Short mmCIF file of C-alpha atoms in Angstrom, two decimals:
data_model
loop_
_atom_site.label_atom_id
_atom_site.label_comp_id
_atom_site.label_asym_id
_atom_site.label_seq_id
_atom_site.Cartn_x
_atom_site.Cartn_y
_atom_site.Cartn_z
CA MET D 10 35.92 50.98 134.24
CA SER D 11 39.41 51.56 135.67
CA THR D 12 41.99 54.65 135.66
CA THR D 13 45.59 54.88 135.46
CA ASN D 14 45.62 56.24 138.96
CA GLU D 15 43.72 53.09 140.11
CA LEU D 16 46.00 50.86 138.29
CA LEU D 17 49.13 52.40 139.63
CA THR D 18 47.57 52.24 143.17
CA ALA D 19 46.81 48.77 143.24
CA ILE D 20 50.35 47.76 141.75
CA LYS D 21 52.16 49.48 144.66
CA THR D 22 49.65 47.98 147.09
CA GLU D 23 50.56 44.50 145.56
CA PHE D 24 54.24 45.11 145.85
CA LYS D 25 54.08 46.52 149.31
CA ASN D 26 52.18 43.42 150.43
CA ARG D 27 54.15 40.64 148.79
CA LEU D 28 57.44 42.17 149.50
CA ASN D 29 57.28 43.48 152.97
CA ALA D 30 61.22 43.82 153.51
CA LEU D 31 60.91 47.08 151.31
CA LYS D 32 61.51 50.50 153.06
CA THR D 33 59.99 52.18 150.27
CA CYS D 34 57.09 51.42 147.92
CA GLU D 35 55.55 54.33 146.16
CA ILE D 36 54.11 55.66 143.09
CA HIS D 37 56.65 57.90 141.30
CA PRO D 38 55.75 60.66 138.51
CA GLY D 39 57.82 59.21 136.16
CA ARG D 40 61.67 59.16 135.21
CA PHE D 41 64.01 60.30 137.94
CA ASN D 42 67.10 62.13 138.01
CA LEU D 43 70.29 62.24 140.14
CA GLN D 44 68.78 64.41 142.71
CA GLU D 45 65.95 61.87 143.38
CA LEU D 46 68.03 59.01 143.57
CA LYS D 47 70.05 60.62 146.21
CA ARG D 48 66.71 61.50 148.03
CA LEU D 49 65.88 57.68 147.80
CA SER D 50 69.17 56.15 148.63
CA ALA D 51 68.63 56.36 152.33
CA LYS D 52 65.44 54.48 152.00
CA THR D 53 66.18 51.29 149.94
CA PRO D 54 65.45 48.59 149.20
CA ALA D 55 62.63 50.93 147.25
CA LEU D 56 60.52 50.30 144.44
CA LEU D 57 58.93 53.23 142.66
CA VAL D 58 55.88 52.45 140.35
CA SER D 59 55.23 54.55 137.47
CA SER D 60 53.21 54.99 134.08
CA LEU D 61 55.45 56.42 131.48
CA GLY D 62 52.86 56.82 129.09
CA THR D 63 50.39 55.28 126.35
CA VAL D 64 51.66 53.01 123.67
CA LYS D 65 48.38 52.92 121.82
CA VAL D 66 44.54 53.33 122.26
CA ASN D 67 42.17 50.38 121.08
CA ASN D 68 38.65 51.02 120.42
CA PRO D 69 36.62 47.81 121.16
CA GLY D 70 33.59 49.25 119.60
CA THR D 71 31.67 49.48 122.93
CA GLY D 72 31.81 53.09 123.92
CA GLU D 73 35.30 51.98 126.00
CA ALA D 74 38.66 52.82 125.09
CA LYS D 75 41.18 50.37 125.99
CA PRO D 76 44.78 52.26 126.32
CA VAL D 77 47.92 50.03 126.26
CA LYS D 78 49.80 51.67 129.25
CA GLN D 79 53.67 51.67 129.24
CA LEU D 80 54.24 50.80 133.17
CA VAL D 81 57.60 50.73 135.05
CA VAL D 82 58.90 49.55 138.65
CA TYR D 83 62.07 51.11 139.36
CA ILE D 84 64.42 49.24 141.91
CA VAL D 85 66.84 50.98 144.15
CA THR D 86 69.04 49.18 146.47
CA LYS D 87 72.20 49.55 148.68
CA THR D 88 74.78 47.24 149.92
CA THR D 89 74.05 45.86 153.21
CA ALA D 90 75.88 43.33 155.66
CA GLN D 91 74.06 40.51 153.94
CA LEU D 92 74.14 41.42 150.36
CA SER D 93 75.81 43.79 147.80
CA ALA D 94 73.66 46.46 146.16
CA GLU D 95 73.96 44.58 142.91
CA GLU D 96 72.90 41.16 144.14
CA ALA D 97 69.78 42.63 146.24
CA CYS D 98 68.80 44.51 143.00
CA ARG D 99 69.14 41.11 140.97
CA ASN D 100 67.54 39.19 143.58
CA LEU D 101 64.35 41.85 143.49
CA VAL D 102 64.56 41.82 139.52
CA ASP D 103 64.00 37.99 139.41
CA ALA D 104 61.06 38.08 141.90
CA ILE D 105 59.10 40.99 139.94
CA GLU D 106 59.68 39.27 136.36
CA HIS D 107 58.71 35.94 137.65
CA TYR D 108 55.55 37.20 139.25
CA LEU D 109 54.67 39.60 136.33
CA GLU D 110 55.26 36.44 133.98
CA SER D 111 53.83 33.65 135.91
CA GLU D 112 51.05 35.09 137.98
CA SER D 113 49.84 37.79 135.13
CA PRO D 114 48.56 40.07 137.73
CA ARG D 115 45.50 42.22 136.96
CA TRP D 116 46.11 43.80 140.21
CA GLY D 117 42.26 43.40 141.24
CA VAL D 118 41.30 45.98 138.85
CA ASN D 119 38.36 45.63 136.46
CA GLY D 120 39.22 45.87 132.67
CA THR D 121 42.85 45.30 133.12
CA GLY D 122 44.71 42.91 130.71
CA GLN D 123 47.54 40.70 131.78
CA PRO D 124 51.15 42.45 131.46
CA GLN D 125 53.06 42.00 127.94
CA ALA D 126 56.38 42.51 126.71
CA ILE D 127 58.24 42.56 130.15
CA ARG D 128 61.59 43.92 130.01
CA SER D 129 64.41 44.77 132.84
CA ASP D 130 67.16 47.15 132.09
CA ASN D 131 70.24 47.56 134.44
CA LEU D 132 70.74 51.53 135.00
CA TYR D 133 74.09 51.29 136.44
CA SER D 134 76.14 54.60 135.75
CA SER D 135 79.20 56.09 137.42
CA GLU D 136 76.61 58.71 138.66
CA VAL D 137 74.66 55.88 140.16
CA ASP D 138 77.16 54.21 141.88
CA LYS D 139 78.86 57.53 143.48
CA ASN D 140 75.57 57.39 145.40
CA GLY D 141 76.15 53.56 146.71
CA VAL D 142 73.08 52.31 144.98
CA MET D 143 71.97 49.87 142.22
CA LEU D 144 69.35 51.02 139.85
CA TRP D 145 67.23 48.84 137.53
CA ALA D 146 64.09 49.25 135.65
CA ILE D 147 61.30 46.70 134.73
CA THR D 148 58.99 47.76 132.01
CA TRP D 149 55.74 46.20 130.65
CA GLN D 150 52.70 47.06 128.79
CA GLN D 151 49.16 46.71 130.25
CA HIS D 152 45.76 47.57 128.74
CA LEU D 153 42.99 48.90 130.90
CA THR D 154 39.55 49.82 130.16
CA LEU D 155 38.07 53.74 130.43
CA GLY D 156 34.62 54.50 130.03
CA GLU D 157 31.26 52.24 130.43
CA SER D 158 30.19 49.62 127.76
CA LEU D 159 27.15 50.68 125.77
CA PHE D 160 25.96 47.09 126.15
CA ILE D 161 23.98 46.47 129.28
CA GLU D 162 25.07 43.38 131.01
CA ASP D 163 21.82 42.93 133.34
CA GLY D 164 21.81 38.97 132.54
CA THR D 165 18.81 39.53 130.16
CA LEU D 166 18.77 37.62 127.21
CA PRO D 167 17.27 38.63 123.68
CA SER D 168 14.19 37.03 122.76
CA GLN D 169 15.39 36.85 118.92
CA LEU D 170 18.50 37.19 117.26
CA TYR D 171 19.06 38.69 113.83
CA VAL D 172 21.95 38.12 111.27
CA GLY D 173 23.00 40.88 109.09
CA ASP D 174 24.61 40.99 105.60
CA ASN D 175 26.55 43.64 103.85
CA THR D 176 23.58 44.83 102.06
CA GLY D 177 22.20 46.25 105.40
CA SER D 178 19.38 43.87 105.70
CA TYR D 179 18.74 41.65 108.74
CA GLU D 180 16.78 38.54 109.11
CA PRO D 181 15.64 36.76 112.25
CA LEU D 182 17.57 33.64 112.75
#
C-alpha cells in the first residue's frame, strides 16, 4: 500500500538526488499565484512537486483502490551568467521529460504504476516576466495502490483448483 504523501515525498527526493544544482525542491500544495512566484524567485532553479487531484479511481476487485493521480512538477528558473531563464527552464524540462518517459520511474513506492500522459506547458506571462523568472509545468498521470489486498501472498499454493461457470457451480480441475 502507498499514499499520495509517500509518492510526493519519493518524487521530491528522487529529483533532489538527480538534479543536484537545484536550490529548491519541495512539495507544494497545488497551483500557485504571483505572490508564491515572487517568494520562489530568489531560490532558483526550483522544482515544486504536487498532486493536482485524482483523474479516476479503479477497483481491481481485491479490496484495494487504484486512484490515477494527476501529478505536476513546476519548474522555476531565472537568468544567470551562464544561461537565460528560458534556456535553463527548457533544459530542465527536457531532462525531466526524458527521465519520466525513458525510466518509467515508480519512485520506490510499492503499488505505483509508470507515468502516463506526460505533458509540458510553458506558463510564461507578462506577470511571470516582470519577476525575472521562467515558469513551466510538467504534468503526468500515475496510479498508486491504496488499501490491502484480500489475497494473502504468503507463498502457499492451493491444493485444488476449481472452475466456475455462469450458473454458479464450481468443479475441480
